[in-house]
Short mmCIF file of C-alpha atoms in Angstrom, two decimals:
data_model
loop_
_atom_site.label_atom_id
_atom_site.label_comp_id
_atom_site.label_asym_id
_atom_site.label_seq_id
_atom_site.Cartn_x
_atom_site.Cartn_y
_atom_site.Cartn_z
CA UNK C 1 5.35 -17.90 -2.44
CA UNK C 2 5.30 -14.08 -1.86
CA UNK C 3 5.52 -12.25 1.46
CA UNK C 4 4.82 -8.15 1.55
CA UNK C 5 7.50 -6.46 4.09
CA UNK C 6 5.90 -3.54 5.39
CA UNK C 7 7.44 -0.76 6.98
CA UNK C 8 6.99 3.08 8.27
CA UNK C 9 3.94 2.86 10.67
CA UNK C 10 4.44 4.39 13.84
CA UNK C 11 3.16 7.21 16.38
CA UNK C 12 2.85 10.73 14.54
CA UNK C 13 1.42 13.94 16.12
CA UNK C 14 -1.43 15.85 14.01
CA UNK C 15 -0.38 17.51 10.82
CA UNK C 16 2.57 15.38 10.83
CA UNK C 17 4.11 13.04 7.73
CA UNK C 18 4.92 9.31 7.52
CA UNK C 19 6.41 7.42 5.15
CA UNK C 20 4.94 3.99 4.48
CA UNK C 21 7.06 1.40 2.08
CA UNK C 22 6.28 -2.34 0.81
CA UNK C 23 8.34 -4.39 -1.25
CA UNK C 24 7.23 -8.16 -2.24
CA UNK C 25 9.49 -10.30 -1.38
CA UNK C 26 9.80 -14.01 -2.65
CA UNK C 27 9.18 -15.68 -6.17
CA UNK C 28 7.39 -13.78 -8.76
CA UNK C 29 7.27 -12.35 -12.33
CA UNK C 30 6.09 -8.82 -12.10
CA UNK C 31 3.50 -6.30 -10.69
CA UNK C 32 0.61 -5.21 -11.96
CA UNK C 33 -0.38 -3.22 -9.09
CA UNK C 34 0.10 -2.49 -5.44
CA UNK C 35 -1.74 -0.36 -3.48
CA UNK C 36 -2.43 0.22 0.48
CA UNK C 37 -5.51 -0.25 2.17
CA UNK C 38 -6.61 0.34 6.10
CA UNK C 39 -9.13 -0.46 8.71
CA UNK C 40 -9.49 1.41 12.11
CA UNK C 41 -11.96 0.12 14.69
CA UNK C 42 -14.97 -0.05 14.34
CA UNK C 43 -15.06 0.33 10.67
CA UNK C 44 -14.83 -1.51 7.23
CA UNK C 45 -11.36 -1.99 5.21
CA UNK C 46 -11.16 0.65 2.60
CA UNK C 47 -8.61 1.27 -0.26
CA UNK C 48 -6.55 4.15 0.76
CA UNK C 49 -4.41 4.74 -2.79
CA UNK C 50 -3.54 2.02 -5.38
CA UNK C 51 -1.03 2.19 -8.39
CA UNK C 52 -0.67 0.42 -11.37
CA UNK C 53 2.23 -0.97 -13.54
CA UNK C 54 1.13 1.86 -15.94
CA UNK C 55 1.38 4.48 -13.49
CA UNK C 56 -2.67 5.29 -12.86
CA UNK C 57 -3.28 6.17 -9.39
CA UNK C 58 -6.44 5.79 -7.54
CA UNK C 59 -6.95 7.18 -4.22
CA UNK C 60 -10.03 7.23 -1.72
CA UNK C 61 -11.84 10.95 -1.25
CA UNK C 62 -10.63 10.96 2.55
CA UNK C 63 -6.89 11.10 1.49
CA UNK C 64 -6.92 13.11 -1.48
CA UNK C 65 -4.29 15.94 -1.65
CA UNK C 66 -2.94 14.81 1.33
CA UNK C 67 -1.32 10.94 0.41
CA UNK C 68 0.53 10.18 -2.50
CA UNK C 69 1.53 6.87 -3.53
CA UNK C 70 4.85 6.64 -5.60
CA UNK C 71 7.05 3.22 -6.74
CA UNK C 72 10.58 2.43 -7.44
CA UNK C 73 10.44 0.11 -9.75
CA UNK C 74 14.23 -0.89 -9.15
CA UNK C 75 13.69 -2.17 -6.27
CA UNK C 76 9.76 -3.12 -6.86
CA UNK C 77 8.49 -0.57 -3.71
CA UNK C 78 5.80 1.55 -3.74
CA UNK C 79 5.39 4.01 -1.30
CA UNK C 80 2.66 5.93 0.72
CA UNK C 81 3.29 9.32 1.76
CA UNK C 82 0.82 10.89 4.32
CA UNK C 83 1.24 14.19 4.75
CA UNK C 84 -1.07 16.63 7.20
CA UNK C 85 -2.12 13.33 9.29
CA UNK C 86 -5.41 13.32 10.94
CA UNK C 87 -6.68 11.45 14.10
CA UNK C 88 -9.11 10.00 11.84
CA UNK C 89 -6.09 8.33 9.26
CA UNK C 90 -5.26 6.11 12.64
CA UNK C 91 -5.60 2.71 11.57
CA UNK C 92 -3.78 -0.22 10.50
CA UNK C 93 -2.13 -0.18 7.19
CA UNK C 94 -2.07 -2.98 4.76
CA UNK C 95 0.01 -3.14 1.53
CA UNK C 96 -1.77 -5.06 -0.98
CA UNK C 97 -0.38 -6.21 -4.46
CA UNK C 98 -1.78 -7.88 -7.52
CA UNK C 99 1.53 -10.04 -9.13
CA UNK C 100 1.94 -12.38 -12.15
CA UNK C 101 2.77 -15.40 -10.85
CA UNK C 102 5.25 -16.27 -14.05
CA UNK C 103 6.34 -15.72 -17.47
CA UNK C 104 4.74 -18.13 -19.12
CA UNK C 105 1.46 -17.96 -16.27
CA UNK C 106 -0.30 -14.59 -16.12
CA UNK C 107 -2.51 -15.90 -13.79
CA UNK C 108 -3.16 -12.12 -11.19
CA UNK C 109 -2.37 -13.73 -7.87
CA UNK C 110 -3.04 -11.15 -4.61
CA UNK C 111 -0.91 -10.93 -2.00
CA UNK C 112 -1.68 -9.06 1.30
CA UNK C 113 1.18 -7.36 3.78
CA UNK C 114 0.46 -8.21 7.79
CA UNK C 115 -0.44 -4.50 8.32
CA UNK C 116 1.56 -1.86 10.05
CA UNK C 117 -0.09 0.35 12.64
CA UNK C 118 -0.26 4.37 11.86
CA UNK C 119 -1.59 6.63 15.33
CA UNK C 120 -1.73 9.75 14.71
CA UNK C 121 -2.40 11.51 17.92
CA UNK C 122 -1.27 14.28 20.49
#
């Protein structure tokens, strides 16, 4: 019932900044986390930075002090900000989100975005 719009991906030179955003859109009841995740070639998927409804980040050692993840909750968006972008960061981007499906069904339902390409190169 629930579709992730993705957007901010793109070509950025080294030690450049991008702006990633997802937003659910569709049927649901709330969020109990989102989160972004990528995969370049050759290697496996890994979680890049994940939030929760409570506000406890999580990010993976390659990113740290350079990513932050933020939300709105207004409009139910949570953001990735890369800042000092590496070659290594190109990959494609997927948003990720863990929503209860209703009020009276708590039942954690995960939803995947169709990915957004990041290239960070010269």
């Amino acid at each position: 019932q629930v579709q992730l719009v993705e957007s901010g991906g793109g070509l950025v030179q080294p030690g450049g900044s991008l702006r990633l955003s997802c937003a659910p859109s569709g049927s649901f009841f709330s969020i109990y986390a989102m989160g972004w995740y990528r995969q370049a070639p050759g290697k496996q998927r890994e979680l890049v930075a994940r939030i929760t409804s409570g506000g406890s980040t999580n990010y993976a050692d390659s990113v740290k002090g350079r990513f932050t993840i933020s939300r709105d909750n207004a409009k139910n968006t949570v953001y990735l900000h890369m800042n000092s972008l590496k070659p290594e960061d190109t990959a494609v981007y997927y948003c990720a989100a863990d929503l209860r499906a209703g009020w009276r069904n708590p039942e954690t339902i995960n939803y995947w975005g169709q990915g957004t390409q990041v290239t960070v190169s010269s």
